[in-house]
């Protein structure tokens, strides 16, 4: 981010003052003053109330730096507490959602009443809107991007698992929010769950792109890391399972990891040949897999594995060693990225009973970070699973944010 970006954003902030103070209806503003900046606020749309979230809610239509190197359309929810802000403005919690889809743009937080891209609707009670309500109640503004390639304005594919894209979705959302709402603080923290937890682990390295803002720290809930290790563990558990149902579950979850990674890699490298890492049965599921929200997408692989059983032609044994996939994981999975570390305060929270992101692998990742000197607090919650960890860790998350914003 350069000085020219600030010069572009500040005029837009003034133009949106009426919206920030409660003007009604659509409030489109031309981005002519934004010049070539990759981040430009285009318009603001009032959003309906969300049960349990006592906030003013707006949808920001803006641009962000895309993985292809050019600005792309993006949308971000901005939720602000009602009433007047504290001195210095509302501190910003930049919040990133987990996997809502491998590639269907309508499976985005802004497009669903629970702010979770359809997870609750489809059977996974996410508690995302509950957590956002807790942040609002604590006096924070929440910036929640749909992510690059998701949401109503998206015109490019969703680059699933791209760490830089996930980080820049948050950064662009925060910059757009500051343009739309001058009553925001210049202090912000990143909070994410699952793949969003993975995404916020990439923010610190790029936080300097949010010119003029002070990054306070990171909270990652069940961050989705150690992909190759997860696939191997699920596969081994399936082979050692005591019954057919457990064996099927392990095999299906192993294939799910590879399908997600192949989807993300193909967006950034269209020349990638999926046959290099998988057999024909898994490859045949991918077109439909990518067109669905998460629960239905998992169901597509589940049904295909059930049909073929042990004869299912899926991930190859050395799938993660294929050169393009190996480079993709090394660049985007903090658990295997050479030299990856954190230098600012971070909190990772993990449920011990999580069936998707395994506690043992998360603990190995956290131990590696701490051994390297990262200022990390790591907490494990007995009995908590992938989603219930959000409520179980609530007090610890709020306490961590309070401490960082007080520094």
Short mmCIF file of C-alpha atoms in Angstrom, two decimals:
data_model
loop_
_atom_site.label_atom_id
_atom_site.label_comp_id
_atom_site.label_asym_id
_atom_site.label_seq_id
_atom_site.Cartn_x
_atom_site.Cartn_y
_atom_site.Cartn_z
CA UNK A 1 0.00 0.00 0.00
CA UNK A 2 1.38 3.43 -0.92
CA UNK A 3 0.87 7.07 0.00
CA UNK A 4 -1.29 7.43 -3.13
CA UNK A 5 -3.77 4.94 -1.62
CA UNK A 6 -4.30 7.18 1.39
CA UNK A 7 -4.81 10.13 -0.91
CA UNK A 8 -7.43 8.09 -2.76
CA UNK A 9 -9.24 6.84 0.32
CA UNK A 10 -9.50 10.06 2.30
CA UNK A 11 -11.68 11.92 -0.25
CA UNK A 12 -14.01 8.91 -0.31
CA UNK A 13 -14.34 9.04 3.47
CA UNK A 14 -15.70 12.57 3.25
CA UNK A 15 -18.04 11.60 0.44
CA UNK A 16 -19.51 8.84 2.58
CA UNK A 17 -19.99 10.90 5.73
CA UNK A 18 -23.73 11.15 5.17
CA UNK A 19 -23.98 7.36 4.91
CA UNK A 20 -21.90 6.91 8.06
CA UNK A 21 -24.21 9.22 9.98
CA UNK A 22 -27.30 7.28 8.99
CA UNK A 23 -28.52 8.34 5.55
CA UNK A 24 -31.15 5.96 4.22
CA UNK A 25 -31.22 3.82 1.11
CA UNK A 26 -28.55 3.20 -1.47
CA UNK A 27 -25.65 5.61 -1.45
CA UNK A 28 -23.49 5.01 -4.49
CA UNK A 29 -20.35 7.12 -4.78
CA UNK A 30 -18.15 7.26 -7.83
CA UNK A 31 -14.62 6.01 -7.32
CA UNK A 32 -13.16 8.42 -9.87
CA UNK A 33 -10.84 9.98 -7.30
CA UNK A 34 -9.41 6.58 -6.45
CA UNK A 35 -7.23 6.47 -9.56
CA UNK A 36 -5.39 3.19 -10.12
CA UNK A 37 -5.48 2.14 -6.47
CA UNK A 38 -6.33 -1.56 -5.98
CA UNK A 39 -8.70 -0.58 -3.16
CA UNK A 40 -11.54 1.80 -3.97
CA UNK A 41 -14.90 2.15 -2.26
CA UNK A 42 -17.66 2.16 -4.86
CA UNK A 43 -20.92 2.25 -2.96
CA UNK A 44 -22.64 1.38 0.33
CA UNK A 45 -25.88 -0.55 0.76
CA UNK A 46 -27.95 -0.63 3.95
CA UNK A 47 -28.42 -4.18 5.24
CA UNK A 48 -31.28 -5.71 7.27
CA UNK A 49 -30.94 -6.28 11.00
CA UNK A 50 -29.50 -9.58 12.22
CA UNK A 51 -31.15 -11.17 15.28
CA UNK A 52 -28.90 -10.88 18.30
CA UNK A 53 -26.59 -8.32 16.68
CA UNK A 54 -27.35 -4.82 17.95
CA UNK A 55 -25.54 -2.96 15.20
CA UNK A 56 -25.93 -0.73 12.20
CA UNK A 57 -25.09 -2.94 9.23
CA UNK A 58 -23.91 -1.87 5.80
CA UNK A 59 -22.55 -3.71 2.78
CA UNK A 60 -19.50 -2.07 1.24
CA UNK A 61 -18.94 -2.51 -2.48
CA UNK A 62 -15.28 -1.98 -3.26
CA UNK A 63 -12.25 -3.34 -5.04
CA UNK A 64 -9.28 -5.29 -3.68
CA UNK A 65 -5.98 -6.59 -5.05
CA UNK A 66 -6.74 -9.90 -6.76
CA UNK A 67 -4.48 -12.93 -6.96
CA UNK A 68 -4.15 -12.25 -10.68
CA UNK A 69 -2.40 -8.96 -9.94
CA UNK A 70 -5.27 -6.62 -10.82
CA UNK A 71 -8.06 -5.01 -8.78
CA UNK A 72 -11.19 -7.17 -8.53
CA UNK A 73 -14.70 -6.43 -7.20
CA UNK A 74 -15.35 -7.36 -3.58
CA UNK A 75 -17.97 -6.92 -0.86
CA UNK A 76 -17.54 -6.50 2.87
CA UNK A 77 -20.01 -6.19 5.73
CA UNK A 78 -19.44 -3.31 8.13
CA UNK A 79 -21.20 -3.59 11.49
CA UNK A 80 -20.92 -0.72 13.97
CA UNK A 81 -22.34 -0.36 17.49
CA UNK A 82 -25.33 1.95 17.74
CA UNK A 83 -24.78 5.34 19.29
CA UNK A 84 -21.62 7.38 19.57
CA UNK A 85 -18.13 5.85 19.48
CA UNK A 86 -15.55 6.19 22.26
CA UNK A 87 -12.78 8.76 22.00
CA UNK A 88 -10.56 7.74 19.11
CA UNK A 89 -13.32 5.74 17.42
CA UNK A 90 -14.45 2.13 17.54
CA UNK A 91 -11.56 -0.35 17.45
CA UNK A 92 -11.91 -2.67 14.46
CA UNK A 93 -12.25 -6.45 14.59
CA UNK A 94 -11.58 -7.71 11.08
CA UNK A 95 -13.44 -11.03 11.10
CA UNK A 96 -12.96 -13.83 8.57
CA UNK A 97 -15.33 -16.74 8.04
CA UNK A 98 -14.47 -20.37 7.50
CA UNK A 99 -15.05 -22.57 4.47
CA UNK A 100 -18.55 -21.83 3.21
CA UNK A 101 -17.93 -23.21 -0.29
CA UNK A 102 -15.17 -24.39 -2.59
CA UNK A 103 -16.28 -21.90 -5.25
CA UNK A 104 -19.95 -20.84 -5.32
CA UNK A 105 -20.05 -17.05 -4.95
CA UNK A 106 -23.55 -16.95 -3.40
CA UNK A 107 -22.32 -18.89 -0.34
CA UNK A 108 -21.08 -15.70 1.30
CA UNK A 109 -21.80 -14.13 4.71
CA UNK A 110 -23.52 -11.07 3.25
CA UNK A 111 -25.96 -13.29 1.38
CA UNK A 112 -27.30 -15.23 4.37
CA UNK A 113 -29.21 -14.08 7.47
CA UNK A 114 -26.87 -15.88 9.91
CA UNK A 115 -23.81 -14.21 8.31
CA UNK A 116 -22.27 -17.63 7.65
CA UNK A 117 -22.77 -18.37 3.96
CA UNK A 118 -25.36 -21.06 4.62
CA UNK A 119 -23.55 -23.19 7.20
CA UNK A 120 -26.37 -22.98 9.77
CA UNK A 121 -29.05 -23.35 7.09
CA UNK A 122 -27.39 -26.52 5.83
CA UNK A 123 -26.84 -28.15 9.23
CA UNK A 124 -23.65 -26.74 10.77
CA UNK A 125 -24.69 -24.25 13.48
CA UNK A 126 -21.83 -21.83 13.07
CA UNK A 127 -22.47 -19.29 15.84
CA UNK A 128 -20.89 -16.67 13.57
CA UNK A 129 -23.61 -14.08 14.13
CA UNK A 130 -23.45 -14.79 17.87
CA UNK A 131 -19.71 -14.10 17.92
CA UNK A 132 -20.10 -10.94 15.86
CA UNK A 133 -22.77 -9.80 18.32
CA UNK A 134 -20.34 -10.36 21.17
CA UNK A 135 -17.75 -8.16 19.46
CA UNK A 136 -20.34 -5.44 18.93
CA UNK A 137 -21.41 -5.69 22.58
CA UNK A 138 -17.78 -5.25 23.62
CA UNK A 139 -17.65 -1.94 21.74
CA UNK A 140 -15.88 -3.00 18.57
CA UNK A 141 -16.78 -2.37 14.94
CA UNK A 142 -16.71 -5.56 12.86
CA UNK A 143 -15.44 -5.71 9.29
CA UNK A 144 -16.47 -9.02 7.66
CA UNK A 145 -15.43 -9.58 4.04
CA UNK A 146 -17.18 -12.04 1.77
CA UNK A 147 -13.64 -12.81 0.45
CA UNK A 148 -12.19 -12.50 -3.04
CA UNK A 149 -14.42 -14.34 -5.51
CA UNK A 150 -17.41 -14.60 -3.14
CA UNK A 151 -20.40 -12.30 -2.70
CA UNK A 152 -22.80 -10.48 -5.04
CA UNK A 153 -20.18 -8.44 -6.91
CA UNK A 154 -17.64 -11.20 -7.55
CA UNK A 155 -16.58 -11.66 -11.17
CA UNK A 156 -13.50 -13.83 -10.65
CA UNK A 157 -13.13 -17.34 -9.15
CA UNK A 158 -12.65 -17.86 -5.42
CA UNK A 159 -8.93 -18.65 -4.84
CA UNK A 160 -9.57 -21.09 -2.03
CA UNK A 161 -6.81 -21.37 0.60
CA UNK A 162 -4.71 -18.56 -0.88
CA UNK A 163 -3.16 -17.01 2.23
CA UNK A 164 -2.38 -13.71 0.54
CA UNK A 165 -5.92 -13.43 -0.87
CA UNK A 166 -7.48 -14.15 2.51
CA UNK A 167 -5.24 -11.56 4.19
CA UNK A 168 -5.84 -8.93 1.53
CA UNK A 169 -9.60 -9.51 1.66
CA UNK A 170 -9.45 -8.41 5.29
CA UNK A 171 -7.06 -5.53 4.64
CA UNK A 172 -9.14 -4.20 1.74
CA UNK A 173 -12.30 -4.54 3.81
CA UNK A 174 -10.76 -2.54 6.65
CA UNK A 175 -9.55 0.20 4.28
CA UNK A 176 -12.96 0.39 2.60
CA UNK A 177 -14.64 0.53 6.02
CA UNK A 178 -12.41 3.41 7.07
CA UNK A 179 -13.43 5.25 3.90
CA UNK A 180 -17.11 4.65 4.57
CA UNK A 181 -17.09 5.33 8.31
CA UNK A 182 -14.79 8.06 9.72
CA UNK A 183 -15.74 7.13 13.27
CA UNK A 184 -13.59 3.99 13.21
CA UNK A 185 -10.36 3.78 15.16
CA UNK A 186 -7.00 3.36 13.46
CA UNK A 187 -6.39 0.21 15.55
CA UNK A 188 -7.46 -3.18 14.28
CA UNK A 189 -7.11 -6.88 15.03
CA UNK A 190 -7.79 -9.96 12.90
CA UNK A 191 -10.09 -12.76 14.07
CA UNK A 192 -10.99 -15.84 12.02
CA UNK A 193 -12.43 -19.33 12.27
CA UNK A 194 -11.40 -22.51 10.42
CA UNK A 195 -10.15 -21.43 6.99
CA UNK A 196 -10.68 -17.86 8.21
CA UNK A 197 -8.48 -18.81 11.16
CA UNK A 198 -5.89 -19.94 8.63
CA UNK A 199 -6.39 -16.69 6.73
CA UNK A 200 -5.76 -14.39 9.68
CA UNK A 201 -2.42 -16.12 10.23
CA UNK A 202 -1.33 -14.41 7.00
CA UNK A 203 -2.40 -10.91 7.99
CA UNK A 204 0.57 -9.85 10.12
CA UNK A 205 3.01 -10.21 7.23
CA UNK A 206 0.88 -7.92 5.03
CA UNK A 207 -0.55 -5.60 7.69
CA UNK A 208 1.75 -2.80 6.51
CA UNK A 209 -0.42 -2.56 3.40
CA UNK A 210 -3.12 -1.03 5.63
CA UNK A 211 -1.26 2.27 5.54
CA UNK A 212 -1.75 4.52 8.55
CA UNK A 213 -3.39 1.83 10.66
CA UNK A 214 -2.01 0.00 13.70
CA UNK A 215 -2.34 -3.78 13.70
CA UNK A 216 -2.95 -5.08 17.23
CA UNK A 217 -2.83 -8.86 16.91
CA UNK A 218 -4.39 -12.12 15.72
CA UNK A 219 -7.02 -14.56 17.01
CA UNK A 220 -7.32 -17.85 15.13
CA UNK A 221 -10.08 -20.28 16.11
CA UNK A 222 -9.39 -23.85 14.91
CA UNK A 223 -7.22 -22.59 12.05
CA UNK A 224 -7.19 -24.98 9.10
CA UNK A 225 -3.48 -25.79 8.72
CA UNK A 226 -1.28 -28.88 8.27
CA UNK A 227 -3.25 -30.03 5.24
CA UNK A 228 -1.02 -32.89 4.13
CA UNK A 229 -0.82 -34.17 7.70
CA UNK A 230 -4.61 -34.01 8.06
CA UNK A 231 -5.15 -35.97 4.85
CA UNK A 232 -2.66 -38.61 5.98
CA UNK A 233 -4.23 -38.89 9.42
CA UNK A 234 -7.76 -39.21 8.04
CA UNK A 235 -6.57 -41.86 5.58
CA UNK A 236 -4.77 -43.83 8.29
CA UNK A 237 -7.77 -43.61 10.61
CA UNK A 238 -9.98 -44.91 7.81
CA UNK A 239 -7.74 -47.92 7.21
CA UNK A 240 -7.56 -48.74 10.92
CA UNK A 241 -11.26 -48.14 11.58
CA UNK A 242 -13.12 -50.89 13.45
CA UNK A 243 -16.25 -50.67 11.30
CA UNK A 244 -17.36 -49.76 7.79
CA UNK A 245 -18.93 -46.43 8.76
CA UNK A 246 -15.75 -45.17 10.43
CA UNK A 247 -13.63 -46.43 7.53
CA UNK A 248 -15.83 -44.54 5.09
CA UNK A 249 -15.62 -41.35 7.15
CA UNK A 250 -11.84 -41.43 7.21
CA UNK A 251 -11.57 -42.05 3.46
CA UNK A 252 -14.10 -39.34 2.67
CA UNK A 253 -12.35 -36.74 4.84
CA UNK A 254 -9.03 -37.60 3.20
CA UNK A 255 -10.51 -36.97 -0.25
CA UNK A 256 -12.10 -33.72 0.94
CA UNK A 257 -8.67 -32.27 1.79
CA UNK A 258 -7.33 -32.97 -1.68
CA UNK A 259 -10.44 -31.71 -3.44
CA UNK A 260 -10.21 -28.38 -1.62
CA UNK A 261 -6.52 -27.93 -2.36
CA UNK A 262 -6.91 -28.88 -6.03
CA UNK A 263 -9.71 -26.34 -6.29
CA UNK A 264 -7.61 -23.54 -4.83
CA UNK A 265 -4.52 -24.39 -6.88
CA UNK A 266 -6.48 -24.53 -10.14
CA UNK A 267 -7.71 -20.95 -9.67
CA UNK A 268 -4.20 -19.55 -9.30
CA UNK A 269 -2.62 -21.95 -11.81
CA UNK A 270 -5.19 -22.91 -14.48
CA UNK A 271 -2.60 -25.14 -16.18
CA UNK A 272 -2.57 -27.48 -13.19
CA UNK A 273 -3.64 -31.00 -14.18
CA UNK A 274 -5.78 -32.54 -11.44
CA UNK A 275 -4.95 -36.01 -12.78
CA UNK A 276 -1.44 -35.45 -11.45
CA UNK A 277 -2.66 -35.89 -7.87
CA UNK A 278 -5.91 -37.86 -8.07
CA UNK A 279 -7.75 -40.66 -9.79
CA UNK A 280 -10.78 -40.40 -12.04
CA UNK A 281 -13.45 -40.90 -9.35
CA UNK A 282 -12.42 -37.90 -7.26
CA UNK A 283 -11.75 -35.79 -10.36
CA UNK A 284 -15.28 -36.51 -11.59
CA UNK A 285 -16.79 -34.95 -8.45
CA UNK A 286 -14.95 -31.64 -8.76
CA UNK A 287 -17.19 -29.67 -11.17
CA UNK A 288 -20.26 -30.18 -8.97
CA UNK A 289 -18.19 -29.95 -5.76
CA UNK A 290 -17.06 -26.45 -6.70
CA UNK A 291 -20.58 -25.24 -7.47
CA UNK A 292 -22.07 -25.93 -4.03
CA UNK A 293 -21.99 -24.54 -0.50
CA UNK A 294 -19.84 -26.47 1.96
CA UNK A 295 -22.25 -29.02 3.41
CA UNK A 296 -23.60 -30.07 0.01
CA UNK A 297 -20.08 -30.06 -1.43
CA UNK A 298 -18.94 -32.49 1.26
CA UNK A 299 -22.02 -34.56 0.48
CA UNK A 300 -20.94 -34.87 -3.15
CA UNK A 301 -17.67 -36.50 -2.15
CA UNK A 302 -19.39 -38.55 0.53
CA UNK A 303 -21.83 -40.03 -2.00
CA UNK A 304 -19.08 -40.79 -4.51
CA UNK A 305 -16.94 -42.57 -1.91
CA UNK A 306 -19.95 -44.58 -0.71
CA UNK A 307 -20.68 -45.72 -4.25
CA UNK A 308 -17.20 -47.10 -4.88
CA UNK A 309 -16.04 -47.92 -1.35
CA UNK A 310 -12.44 -49.12 -1.18
CA UNK A 311 -12.35 -49.17 -4.99
CA UNK A 312 -12.70 -45.37 -5.06
CA UNK A 313 -9.98 -43.85 -7.21
CA UNK A 314 -9.02 -40.77 -5.23
CA UNK A 315 -5.93 -39.02 -4.01
CA UNK A 316 -2.62 -40.54 -5.02
CA UNK A 317 -0.30 -41.53 -2.19
CA UNK A 318 2.22 -38.84 -3.12
CA UNK A 319 -0.35 -36.19 -4.02
CA UNK A 320 1.18 -33.46 -1.85
CA UNK A 321 4.65 -34.03 -3.36
CA UNK A 322 3.56 -33.14 -6.91
CA UNK A 323 5.65 -30.02 -7.67
CA UNK A 324 2.81 -27.53 -8.18
CA UNK A 325 0.86 -28.81 -5.19
CA UNK A 326 3.98 -28.93 -3.02
CA UNK A 327 4.74 -25.27 -3.87
CA UNK A 328 1.09 -24.30 -3.27
CA UNK A 329 1.07 -25.82 0.21
CA UNK A 330 4.48 -24.39 1.07
CA UNK A 331 3.25 -20.90 0.16
CA UNK A 332 -0.16 -21.10 1.82
CA UNK A 333 -0.06 -23.53 4.75
CA UNK A 334 1.69 -21.88 7.74
CA UNK A 335 2.36 -25.30 9.27
CA UNK A 336 4.80 -26.11 6.45
CA UNK A 337 5.83 -22.68 5.14
CA UNK A 338 9.59 -22.37 5.60
CA UNK A 339 10.43 -19.80 8.27
CA UNK A 340 6.82 -18.96 9.09
CA UNK A 341 6.41 -17.19 12.42
CA UNK A 342 4.43 -14.48 14.22
CA UNK A 343 6.01 -11.48 15.88
CA UNK A 344 2.94 -9.76 17.30
CA UNK A 345 0.63 -11.19 19.97
CA UNK A 346 -1.57 -14.04 18.81
CA UNK A 347 -4.14 -16.37 20.33
CA UNK A 348 -5.03 -19.78 18.88
CA UNK A 349 -8.03 -21.61 20.36
CA UNK A 350 -8.82 -25.23 19.54
CA UNK A 351 -11.49 -27.75 20.51
CA UNK A 352 -10.18 -31.12 21.62
CA UNK A 353 -13.18 -32.90 20.04
CA UNK A 354 -12.91 -31.16 16.65
CA UNK A 355 -13.45 -33.75 13.88
CA UNK A 356 -12.34 -31.43 11.05
CA UNK A 357 -9.24 -29.71 12.42
CA UNK A 358 -7.52 -32.22 14.68
CA UNK A 359 -6.28 -31.04 18.05
CA UNK A 360 -3.10 -33.14 17.96
CA UNK A 361 -1.98 -31.54 14.68
CA UNK A 362 -2.97 -28.07 15.89
CA UNK A 363 -0.94 -28.56 19.04
CA UNK A 364 2.09 -29.57 17.00
CA UNK A 365 1.75 -26.37 14.97
CA UNK A 366 1.34 -24.20 18.08
CA UNK A 367 4.31 -25.86 19.78
CA UNK A 368 6.45 -25.19 16.69
CA UNK A 369 5.49 -21.51 16.72
CA UNK A 370 6.21 -21.12 20.42
CA UNK A 371 9.53 -22.94 20.10
CA UNK A 372 10.49 -20.39 17.45
CA UNK A 373 9.76 -17.51 19.80
CA UNK A 374 6.33 -16.44 18.57
CA UNK A 375 4.34 -14.48 21.23
CA UNK A 376 1.53 -17.05 21.04
CA UNK A 377 -1.09 -18.03 23.59
CA UNK A 378 -2.56 -21.45 22.79
CA UNK A 379 -5.66 -22.84 24.51
CA UNK A 380 -7.40 -26.19 24.09
CA UNK A 381 -10.97 -26.77 25.31
CA UNK A 382 -12.03 -30.27 26.36
CA UNK A 383 -15.22 -31.44 24.67
CA UNK A 384 -15.38 -28.51 22.25
CA UNK A 385 -15.78 -29.29 18.55
CA UNK A 386 -15.20 -27.26 15.40
CA UNK A 387 -18.03 -24.80 16.03
CA UNK A 388 -18.74 -25.01 19.77
CA UNK A 389 -15.19 -23.77 20.41
CA UNK A 390 -16.45 -20.31 19.44
CA UNK A 391 -18.64 -20.06 22.55
CA UNK A 392 -16.23 -21.97 24.77
CA UNK A 393 -13.38 -19.61 23.94
CA UNK A 394 -15.45 -16.42 24.00
CA UNK A 395 -14.18 -15.05 27.33
CA UNK A 396 -10.56 -15.74 26.40
CA UNK A 397 -10.95 -14.14 22.97
CA UNK A 398 -12.57 -10.99 24.37
CA UNK A 399 -9.94 -10.74 27.09
CA UNK A 400 -7.14 -11.07 24.53
CA UNK A 401 -8.65 -8.35 22.33
CA UNK A 402 -9.17 -6.04 25.30
CA UNK A 403 -5.53 -6.40 26.25
CA UNK A 404 -4.23 -5.78 22.73
CA UNK A 405 -6.42 -2.74 22.11
CA UNK A 406 -5.32 -1.32 25.47
CA UNK A 407 -1.63 -1.40 24.56
#
